Each structure stands twice: as structure tokens, then as C-alpha cells.
PDB file of C-alpha atoms in Angstrom:
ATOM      1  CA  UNK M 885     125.718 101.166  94.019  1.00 54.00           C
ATOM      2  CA  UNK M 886     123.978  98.792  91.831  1.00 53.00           C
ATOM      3  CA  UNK M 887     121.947  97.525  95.161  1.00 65.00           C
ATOM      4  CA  UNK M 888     121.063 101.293  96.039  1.00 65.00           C
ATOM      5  CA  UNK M 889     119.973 101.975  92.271  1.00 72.00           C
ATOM      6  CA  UNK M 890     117.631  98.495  92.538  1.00 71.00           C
ATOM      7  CA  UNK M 891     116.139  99.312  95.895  1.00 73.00           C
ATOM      8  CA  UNK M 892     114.861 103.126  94.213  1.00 73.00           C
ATOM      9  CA  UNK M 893     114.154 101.658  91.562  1.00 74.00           C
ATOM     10  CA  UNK M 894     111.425  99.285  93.630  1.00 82.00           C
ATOM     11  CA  UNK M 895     110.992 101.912  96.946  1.00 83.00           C
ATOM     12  CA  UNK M 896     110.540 105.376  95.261  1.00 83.00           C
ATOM     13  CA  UNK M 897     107.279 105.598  93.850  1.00 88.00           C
ATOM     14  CA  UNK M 898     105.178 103.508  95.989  1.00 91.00           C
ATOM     15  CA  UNK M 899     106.817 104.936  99.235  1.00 87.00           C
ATOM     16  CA  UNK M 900     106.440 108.534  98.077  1.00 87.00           C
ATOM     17  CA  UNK M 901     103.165 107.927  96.893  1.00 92.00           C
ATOM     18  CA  UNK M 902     102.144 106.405 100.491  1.00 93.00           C
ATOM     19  CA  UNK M 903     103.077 109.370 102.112  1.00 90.00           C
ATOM     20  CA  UNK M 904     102.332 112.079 100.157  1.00 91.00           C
ATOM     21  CA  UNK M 905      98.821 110.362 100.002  1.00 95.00           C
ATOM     22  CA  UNK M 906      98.396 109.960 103.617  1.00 94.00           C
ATOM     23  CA  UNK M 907      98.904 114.078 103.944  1.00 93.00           C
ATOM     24  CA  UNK M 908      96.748 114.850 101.081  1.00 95.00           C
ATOM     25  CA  UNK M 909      93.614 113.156 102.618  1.00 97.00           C
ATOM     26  CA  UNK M 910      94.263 114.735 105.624  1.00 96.00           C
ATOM     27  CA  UNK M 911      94.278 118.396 104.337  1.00 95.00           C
ATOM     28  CA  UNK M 912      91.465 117.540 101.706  1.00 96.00           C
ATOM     29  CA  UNK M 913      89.565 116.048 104.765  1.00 97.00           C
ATOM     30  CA  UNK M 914      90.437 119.046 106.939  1.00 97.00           C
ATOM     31  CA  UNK M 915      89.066 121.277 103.799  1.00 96.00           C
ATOM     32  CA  UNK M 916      85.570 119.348 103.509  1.00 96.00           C
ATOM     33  CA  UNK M 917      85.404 120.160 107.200  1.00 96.00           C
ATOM     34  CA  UNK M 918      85.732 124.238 106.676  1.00 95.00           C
ATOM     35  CA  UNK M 919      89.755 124.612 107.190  1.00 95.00           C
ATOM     36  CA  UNK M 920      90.606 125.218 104.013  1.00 95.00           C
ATOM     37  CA  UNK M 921      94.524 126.290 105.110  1.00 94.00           C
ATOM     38  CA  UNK M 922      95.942 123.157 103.139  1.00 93.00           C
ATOM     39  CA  UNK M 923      93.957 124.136  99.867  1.00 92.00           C
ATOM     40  CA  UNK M 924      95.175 127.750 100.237  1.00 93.00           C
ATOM     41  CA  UNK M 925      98.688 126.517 100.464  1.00 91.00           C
ATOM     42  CA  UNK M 926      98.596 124.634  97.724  1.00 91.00           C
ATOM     43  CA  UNK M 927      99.126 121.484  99.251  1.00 92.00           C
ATOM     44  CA  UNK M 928      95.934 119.394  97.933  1.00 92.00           C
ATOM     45  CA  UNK M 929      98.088 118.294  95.182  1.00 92.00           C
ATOM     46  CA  UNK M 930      99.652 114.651  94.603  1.00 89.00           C
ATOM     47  CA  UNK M 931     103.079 116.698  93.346  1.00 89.00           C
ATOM     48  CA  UNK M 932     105.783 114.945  95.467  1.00 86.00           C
ATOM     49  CA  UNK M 933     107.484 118.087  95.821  1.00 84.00           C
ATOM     50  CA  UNK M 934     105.043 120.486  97.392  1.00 87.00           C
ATOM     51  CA  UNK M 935     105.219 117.343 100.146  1.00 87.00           C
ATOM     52  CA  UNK M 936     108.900 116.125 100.076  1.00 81.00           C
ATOM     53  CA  UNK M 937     111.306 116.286 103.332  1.00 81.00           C
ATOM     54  CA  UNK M 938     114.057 115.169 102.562  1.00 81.00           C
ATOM     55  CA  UNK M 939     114.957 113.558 105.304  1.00 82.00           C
ATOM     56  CA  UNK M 940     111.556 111.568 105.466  1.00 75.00           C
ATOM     57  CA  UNK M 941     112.054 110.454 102.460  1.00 74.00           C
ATOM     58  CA  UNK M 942     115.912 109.056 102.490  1.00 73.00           C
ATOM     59  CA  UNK M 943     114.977 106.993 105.526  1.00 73.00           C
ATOM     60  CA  UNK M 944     112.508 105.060 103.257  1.00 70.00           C
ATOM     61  CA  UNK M 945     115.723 103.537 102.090  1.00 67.00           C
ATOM     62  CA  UNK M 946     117.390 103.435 105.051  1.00 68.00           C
ATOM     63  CA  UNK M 947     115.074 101.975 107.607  1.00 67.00           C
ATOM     64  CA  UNK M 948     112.230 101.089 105.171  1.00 63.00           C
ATOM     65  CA  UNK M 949     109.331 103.784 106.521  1.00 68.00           C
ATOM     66  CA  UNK M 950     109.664 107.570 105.672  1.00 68.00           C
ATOM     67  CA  UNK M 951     107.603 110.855 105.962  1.00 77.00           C
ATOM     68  CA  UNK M 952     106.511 113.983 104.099  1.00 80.00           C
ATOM     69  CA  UNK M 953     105.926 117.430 105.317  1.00 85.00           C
ATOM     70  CA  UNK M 954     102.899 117.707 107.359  1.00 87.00           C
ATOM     71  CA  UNK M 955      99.922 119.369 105.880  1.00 90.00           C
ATOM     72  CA  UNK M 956      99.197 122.299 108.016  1.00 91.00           C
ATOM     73  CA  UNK M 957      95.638 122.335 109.545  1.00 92.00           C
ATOM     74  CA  UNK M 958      94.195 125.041 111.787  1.00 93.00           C
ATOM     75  CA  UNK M 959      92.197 122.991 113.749  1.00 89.00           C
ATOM     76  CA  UNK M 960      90.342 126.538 114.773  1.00 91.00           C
ATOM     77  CA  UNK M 961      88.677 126.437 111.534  1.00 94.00           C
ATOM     78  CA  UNK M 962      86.772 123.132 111.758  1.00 94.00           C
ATOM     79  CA  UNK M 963      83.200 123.714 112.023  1.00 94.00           C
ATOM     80  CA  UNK M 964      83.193 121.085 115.035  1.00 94.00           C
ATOM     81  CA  UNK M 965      86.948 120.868 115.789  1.00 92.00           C
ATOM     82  CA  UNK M 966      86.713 118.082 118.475  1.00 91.00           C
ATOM     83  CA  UNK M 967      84.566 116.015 116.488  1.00 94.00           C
ATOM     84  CA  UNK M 968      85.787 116.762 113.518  1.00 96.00           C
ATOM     85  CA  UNK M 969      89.810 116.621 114.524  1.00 95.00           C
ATOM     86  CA  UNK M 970      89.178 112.298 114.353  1.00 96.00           C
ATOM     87  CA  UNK M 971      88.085 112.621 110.742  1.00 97.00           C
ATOM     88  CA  UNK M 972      90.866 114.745 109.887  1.00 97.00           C
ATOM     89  CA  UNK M 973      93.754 112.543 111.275  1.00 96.00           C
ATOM     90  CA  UNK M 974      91.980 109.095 110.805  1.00 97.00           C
ATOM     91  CA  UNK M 975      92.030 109.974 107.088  1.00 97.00           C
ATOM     92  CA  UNK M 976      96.158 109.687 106.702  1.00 96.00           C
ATOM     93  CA  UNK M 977      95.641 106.071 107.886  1.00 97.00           C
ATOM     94  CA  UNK M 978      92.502 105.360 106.429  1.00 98.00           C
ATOM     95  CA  UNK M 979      93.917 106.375 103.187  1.00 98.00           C
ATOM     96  CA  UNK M 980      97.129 103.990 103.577  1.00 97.00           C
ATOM     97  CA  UNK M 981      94.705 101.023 104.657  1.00 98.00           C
ATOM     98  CA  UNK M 982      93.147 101.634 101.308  1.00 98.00           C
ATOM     99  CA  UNK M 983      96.226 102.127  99.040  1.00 98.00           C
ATOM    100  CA  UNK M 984      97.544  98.664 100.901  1.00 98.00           C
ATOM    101  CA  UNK M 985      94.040  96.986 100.124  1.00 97.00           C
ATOM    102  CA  UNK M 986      94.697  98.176  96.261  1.00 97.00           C
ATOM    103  CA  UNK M 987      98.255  97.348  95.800  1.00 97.00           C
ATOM    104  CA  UNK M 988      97.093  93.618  97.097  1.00 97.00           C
ATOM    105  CA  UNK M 989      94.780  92.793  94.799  1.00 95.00           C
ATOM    106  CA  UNK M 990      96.818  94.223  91.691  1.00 95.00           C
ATOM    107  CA  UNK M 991      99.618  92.094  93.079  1.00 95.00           C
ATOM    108  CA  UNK M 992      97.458  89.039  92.683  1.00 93.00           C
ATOM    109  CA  UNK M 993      96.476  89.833  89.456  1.00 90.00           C
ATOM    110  CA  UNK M 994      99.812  90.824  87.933  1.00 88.00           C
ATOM    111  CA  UNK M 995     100.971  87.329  89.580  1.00 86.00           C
ATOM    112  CA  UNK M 996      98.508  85.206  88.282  1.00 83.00           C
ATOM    113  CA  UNK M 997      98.468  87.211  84.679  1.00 78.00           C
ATOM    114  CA  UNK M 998     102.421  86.252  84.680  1.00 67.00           C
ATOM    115  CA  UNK M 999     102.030  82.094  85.948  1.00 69.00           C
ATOM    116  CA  UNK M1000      99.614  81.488  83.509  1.00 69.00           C
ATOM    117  CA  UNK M1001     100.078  84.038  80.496  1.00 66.00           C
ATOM    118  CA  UNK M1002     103.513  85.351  80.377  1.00 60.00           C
ATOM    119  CA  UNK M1003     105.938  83.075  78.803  1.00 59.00           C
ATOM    120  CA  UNK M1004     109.293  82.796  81.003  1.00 67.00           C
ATOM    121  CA  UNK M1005     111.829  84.727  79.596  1.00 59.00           C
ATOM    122  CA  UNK M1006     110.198  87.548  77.591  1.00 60.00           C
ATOM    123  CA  UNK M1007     110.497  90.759  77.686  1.00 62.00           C
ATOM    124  CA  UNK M1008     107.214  90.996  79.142  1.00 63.00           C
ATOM    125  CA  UNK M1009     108.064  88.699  82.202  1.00 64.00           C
ATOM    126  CA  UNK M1010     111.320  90.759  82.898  1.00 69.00           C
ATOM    127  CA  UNK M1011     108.924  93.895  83.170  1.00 76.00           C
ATOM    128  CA  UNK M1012     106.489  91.798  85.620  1.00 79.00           C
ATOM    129  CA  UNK M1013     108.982  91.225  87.951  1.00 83.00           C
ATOM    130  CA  UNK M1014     109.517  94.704  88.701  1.00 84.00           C
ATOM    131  CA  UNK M1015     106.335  95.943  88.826  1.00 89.00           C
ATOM    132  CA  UNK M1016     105.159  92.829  91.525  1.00 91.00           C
ATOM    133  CA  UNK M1017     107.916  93.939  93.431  1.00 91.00           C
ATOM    134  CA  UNK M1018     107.079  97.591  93.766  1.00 93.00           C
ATOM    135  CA  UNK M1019     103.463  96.440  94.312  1.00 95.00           C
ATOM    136  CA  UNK M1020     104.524  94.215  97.390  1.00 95.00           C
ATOM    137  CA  UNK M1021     106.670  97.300  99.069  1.00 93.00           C
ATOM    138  CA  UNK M1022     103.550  99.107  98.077  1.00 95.00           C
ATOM    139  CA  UNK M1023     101.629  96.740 100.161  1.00 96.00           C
ATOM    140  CA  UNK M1024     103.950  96.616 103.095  1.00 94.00           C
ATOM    141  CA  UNK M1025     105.062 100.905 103.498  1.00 92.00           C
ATOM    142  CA  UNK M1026     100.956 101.360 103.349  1.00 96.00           C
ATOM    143  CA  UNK M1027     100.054  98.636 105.976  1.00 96.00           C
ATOM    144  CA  UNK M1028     103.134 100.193 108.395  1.00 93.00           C
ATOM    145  CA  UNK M1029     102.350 103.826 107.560  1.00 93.00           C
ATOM    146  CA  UNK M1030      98.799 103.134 108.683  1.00 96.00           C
ATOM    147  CA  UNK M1031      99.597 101.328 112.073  1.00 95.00           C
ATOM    148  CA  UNK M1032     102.114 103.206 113.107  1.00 92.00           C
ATOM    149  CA  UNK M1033     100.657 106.366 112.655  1.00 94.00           C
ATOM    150  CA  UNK M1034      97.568 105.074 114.995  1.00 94.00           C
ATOM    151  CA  UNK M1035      99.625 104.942 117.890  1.00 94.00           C
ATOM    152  CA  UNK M1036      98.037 107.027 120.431  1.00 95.00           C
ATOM    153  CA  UNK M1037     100.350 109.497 121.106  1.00 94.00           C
ATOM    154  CA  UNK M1038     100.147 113.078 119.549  1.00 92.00           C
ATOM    155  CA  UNK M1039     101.405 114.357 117.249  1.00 90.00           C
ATOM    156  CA  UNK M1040     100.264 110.899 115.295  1.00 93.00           C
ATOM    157  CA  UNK M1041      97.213 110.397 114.225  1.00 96.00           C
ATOM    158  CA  UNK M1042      96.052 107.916 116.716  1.00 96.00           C
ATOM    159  CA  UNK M1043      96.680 110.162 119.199  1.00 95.00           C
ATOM    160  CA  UNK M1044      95.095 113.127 117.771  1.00 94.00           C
ATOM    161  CA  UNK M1045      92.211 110.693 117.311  1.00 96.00           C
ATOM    162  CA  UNK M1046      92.270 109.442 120.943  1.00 96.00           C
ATOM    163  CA  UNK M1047      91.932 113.172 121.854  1.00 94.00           C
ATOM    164  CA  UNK M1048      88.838 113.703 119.851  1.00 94.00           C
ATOM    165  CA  UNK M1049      87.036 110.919 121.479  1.00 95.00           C
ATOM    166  CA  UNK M1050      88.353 111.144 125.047  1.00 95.00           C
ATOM    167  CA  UNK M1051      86.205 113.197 127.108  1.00 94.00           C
ATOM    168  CA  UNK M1052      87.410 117.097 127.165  1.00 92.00           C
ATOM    169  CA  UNK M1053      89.038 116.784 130.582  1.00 93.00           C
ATOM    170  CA  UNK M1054      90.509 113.521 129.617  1.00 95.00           C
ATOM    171  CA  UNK M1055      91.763 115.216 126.238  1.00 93.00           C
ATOM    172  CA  UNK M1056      93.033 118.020 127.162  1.00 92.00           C
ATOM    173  CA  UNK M1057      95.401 116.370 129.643  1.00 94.00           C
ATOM    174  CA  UNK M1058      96.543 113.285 127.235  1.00 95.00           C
ATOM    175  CA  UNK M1059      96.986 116.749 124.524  1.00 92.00           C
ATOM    176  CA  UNK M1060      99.568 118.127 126.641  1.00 94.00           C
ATOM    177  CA  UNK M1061     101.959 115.698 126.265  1.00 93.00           C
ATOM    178  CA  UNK M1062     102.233 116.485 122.434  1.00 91.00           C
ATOM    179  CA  UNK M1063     105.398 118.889 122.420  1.00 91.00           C
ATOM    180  CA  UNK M1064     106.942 115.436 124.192  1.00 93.00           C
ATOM    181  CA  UNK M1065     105.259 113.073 121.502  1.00 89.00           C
ATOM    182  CA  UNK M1066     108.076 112.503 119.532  1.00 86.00           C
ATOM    183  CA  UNK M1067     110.543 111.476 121.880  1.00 90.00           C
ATOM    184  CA  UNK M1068     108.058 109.104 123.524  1.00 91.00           C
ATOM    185  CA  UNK M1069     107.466 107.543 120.275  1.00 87.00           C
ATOM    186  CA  UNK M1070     111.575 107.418 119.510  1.00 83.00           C
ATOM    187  CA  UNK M1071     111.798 106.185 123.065  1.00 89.00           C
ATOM    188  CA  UNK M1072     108.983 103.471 122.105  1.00 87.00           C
ATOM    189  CA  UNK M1073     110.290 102.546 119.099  1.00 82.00           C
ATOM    190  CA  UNK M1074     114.016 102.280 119.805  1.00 81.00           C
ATOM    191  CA  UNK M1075     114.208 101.677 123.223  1.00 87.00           C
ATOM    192  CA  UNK M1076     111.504  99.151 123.745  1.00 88.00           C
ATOM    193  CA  UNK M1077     109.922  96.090 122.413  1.00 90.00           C
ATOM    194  CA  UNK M1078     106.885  97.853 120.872  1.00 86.00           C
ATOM    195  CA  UNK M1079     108.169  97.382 117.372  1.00 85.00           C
ATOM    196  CA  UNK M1080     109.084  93.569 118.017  1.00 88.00           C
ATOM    197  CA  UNK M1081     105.923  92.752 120.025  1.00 90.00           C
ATOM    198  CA  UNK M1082     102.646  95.190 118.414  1.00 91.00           C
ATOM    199  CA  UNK M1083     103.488  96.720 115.094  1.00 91.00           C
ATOM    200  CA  UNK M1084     105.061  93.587 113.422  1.00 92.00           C
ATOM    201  CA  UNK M1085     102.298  91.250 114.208  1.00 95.00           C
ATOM    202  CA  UNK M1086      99.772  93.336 113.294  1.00 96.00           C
ATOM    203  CA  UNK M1087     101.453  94.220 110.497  1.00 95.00           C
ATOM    204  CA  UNK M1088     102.264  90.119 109.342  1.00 95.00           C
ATOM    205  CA  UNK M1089      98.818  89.828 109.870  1.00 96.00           C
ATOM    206  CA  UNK M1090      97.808  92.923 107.860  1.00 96.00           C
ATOM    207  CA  UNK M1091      99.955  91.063 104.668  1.00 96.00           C
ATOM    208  CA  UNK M1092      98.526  88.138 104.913  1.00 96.00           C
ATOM    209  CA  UNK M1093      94.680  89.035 104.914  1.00 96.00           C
ATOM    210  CA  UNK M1094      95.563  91.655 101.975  1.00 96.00           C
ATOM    211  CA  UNK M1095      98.105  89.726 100.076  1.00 94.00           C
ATOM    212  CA  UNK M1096      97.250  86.173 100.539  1.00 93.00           C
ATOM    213  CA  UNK M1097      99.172  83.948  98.342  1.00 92.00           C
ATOM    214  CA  UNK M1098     101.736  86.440  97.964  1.00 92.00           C
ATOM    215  CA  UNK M1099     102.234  87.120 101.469  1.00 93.00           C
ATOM    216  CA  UNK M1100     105.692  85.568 101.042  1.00 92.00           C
ATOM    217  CA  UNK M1101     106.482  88.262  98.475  1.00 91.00           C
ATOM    218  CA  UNK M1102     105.839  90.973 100.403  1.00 93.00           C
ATOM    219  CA  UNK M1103     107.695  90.255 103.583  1.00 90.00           C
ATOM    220  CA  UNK M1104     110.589  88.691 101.615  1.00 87.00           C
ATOM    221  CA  UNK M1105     110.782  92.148  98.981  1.00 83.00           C
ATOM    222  CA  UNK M1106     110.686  93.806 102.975  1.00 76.00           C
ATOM    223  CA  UNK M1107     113.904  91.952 103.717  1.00 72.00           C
ATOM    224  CA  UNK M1108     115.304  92.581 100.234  1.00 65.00           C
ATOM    225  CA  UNK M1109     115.031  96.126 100.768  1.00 62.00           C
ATOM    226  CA  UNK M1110     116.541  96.385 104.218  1.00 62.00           C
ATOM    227  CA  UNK M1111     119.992  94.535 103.122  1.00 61.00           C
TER     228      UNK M1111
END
């Protein structure tokens, strides 16, 4: 119990605010490019509960990467839809590369503030600790969001991106095999070495260039928060 109180404690906030986030830009994106269905539905708001599935967000703690209601966007209503359909999903990732980029440099700082300012000890240092952790997951649940959500199968965004800038014959094949896109992706993730052999390098790599120094925290609060 004490474990599952610790790991919300350090997941929570950072991994809802990665996701909820990632859907905002996409409907405030979608808005900006004349589909303003997310806006009328209320859902251009950071309030974790016009986003929350419940479900997405209990396998945060359970396999360390978690989701939120889509944003609905009529893709119709896009002033260019083809064009404008790789703004609208790029922005989900774009927005967690950003958030990652962020959470990296205030790790740093809070770091460095508590080596060379905080004594040991105090009250202070006990409320550092914390708040580096939840920085680091912040750092590693925005770096994953972002790459896996660019792999190039619909319904992700990378797909939905590869669609916009395939040619239309080209895209309209490759957007057929969307009402199939989530069992590919199970099957890719589960089934095969995808995980083992793209995502985590690219995602070790991804920590180190953002967190530096404090690389080691982030993949060792990852571990941490898988046990």
C-alpha cells in the first residue's frame, strides 16, 4: 500500500498532465485550423476530468504509459484537411517533446539548487526529493508519449501524419487500415521486439540529450515506478 501511495504520489500529476496536454493541443490546433468541435465540447480545458479514462489513466501505474479520452476532431471542418490533418496530430507529440524539454531543465536546476544550497536534512531537502522525482517521470512519460504516438499507424498520430503527407492514393490505402490500428500496434508492442529494439533506444537517447547529468535519475525513478 505504502509503495502504491509513493508511486501516485510521484506518477499522478506529471502523467495526467502529459496526456491531457497532448489532447488539448490537438483540439486547440484542430480549432486554429477552423474545426472548432473540441472548443464546442468543452474540451480546450487543462481540467483532468473533462479528459480522464479511467482506464488510461490506471495503466500509468501499472505499465508506466497511460491515455486520456481523445479529443474529437471533424477532420471535415479543416479549411485544408489533408494538409492541415499533420498539424493537428503532430501537435499531441510536439506538445510532449516540449513538456519533456521543460521538465529537463527544471530537473537540473532543482538538482543543482539542492547540491549546492540545500543543507542535507532540512525540511527543504525532504521536499526536493519529491519534486526531482516527479520531474524525472515527467521527463520520461513525455519523451514515451511523444514516440510512441509517432508510430505510423492510424489511429496514432504518426500515422495520421504519414497520411497527410503520403500522396492521396498512397493515403487513402495506408487510411484503411485504421479500424485494424490498434491491434497492429498491441500486436507490435506485445508480440514483437519493437518496444525492446526502437522505442527504448530512442527513448534512452531522448533522456540523455534532455536530462544530461540526471539521466541516471530518470531511468532509475522509471524502474522505481515499475516495481
Amino acid at each position: 500500500m505504502e509503495n502504491f501511495l509513493f508511486k501516485l504520489s510521484v506518477m499522478l500529476v506529471p502523467g495526467m498532465l502529459a496526456i491531457v496536454c497532448h489532447e488539448v493541443s490537438h483540439g486547440f490546433v484542430a480549432w486554429r485550423y477552423g474545426d472548432p468541435t473540441a472548443r464546442m465540447l468543452g474540451r480546450l480545458t487543462l481540467n483532468p476530468f473533462k479528459h480522464i479514462d479511467i482506464i488510461g489513466t490506471l495503466m500509468i501505474f501499472f505499465i508506466g504509459i497511460g491515455w486520456a479520452k481523445p479529443v474529437p476532431v471533424t477532420f471535415s471542418n479543416l479549411r485544408n484537411p489533408k494538409r492541415d490533418m499533420i498539424w493537428v496530430a503532430a501537435a499531441g507529440p510536439i506538445t510532449n517533446l516540449v513538456l519533456a524539454t521543460v521538465s529537463a531543465f527544471m530537473l537540473r536546476g532543482v538538482v543543482a539548487v539542492d547540491n549546492s544550497m540545500v543543507p542535507q536534512g532540512s525540511p527543504l531537502s525532504m521536499l526536493v526529493e519529491p519534486v526531482a522525482l516527479m520531474l524525472a517521470f515527467s521527463v520520461y512519460i513525455n519523451l514515451l508519449l511523444a514516440i510512441f504516438n509517432m508510430i505510423p499507424v492510424p489511429p496514432l498520430d504518426g500515422g495520421r501524419v504519414l497520411v497527410g503527407l503520403l500522396p492521396y492514393r498512397q493515403a487513402a490505402a495506408w487510411a484503411r487500415i485504421e479500424p485494424y490500428g490498434m491491434v497492429i500496434i498491441i500486436v507490435l508492442v506485445f508480440f514483437t521486439n519493437v518496444f525492446s529494439y526502437v522505442i527504448s533506444p530512442i527513448l534512452n537517447v531522448g533522456v540523455h540529450v534532455l536530462a544530461g547529468p540526471q539521466s541516471g535519475l530518470v531511468l532509475g525513478v522509471t524502474r522505481l515506478m515499475m516495481r
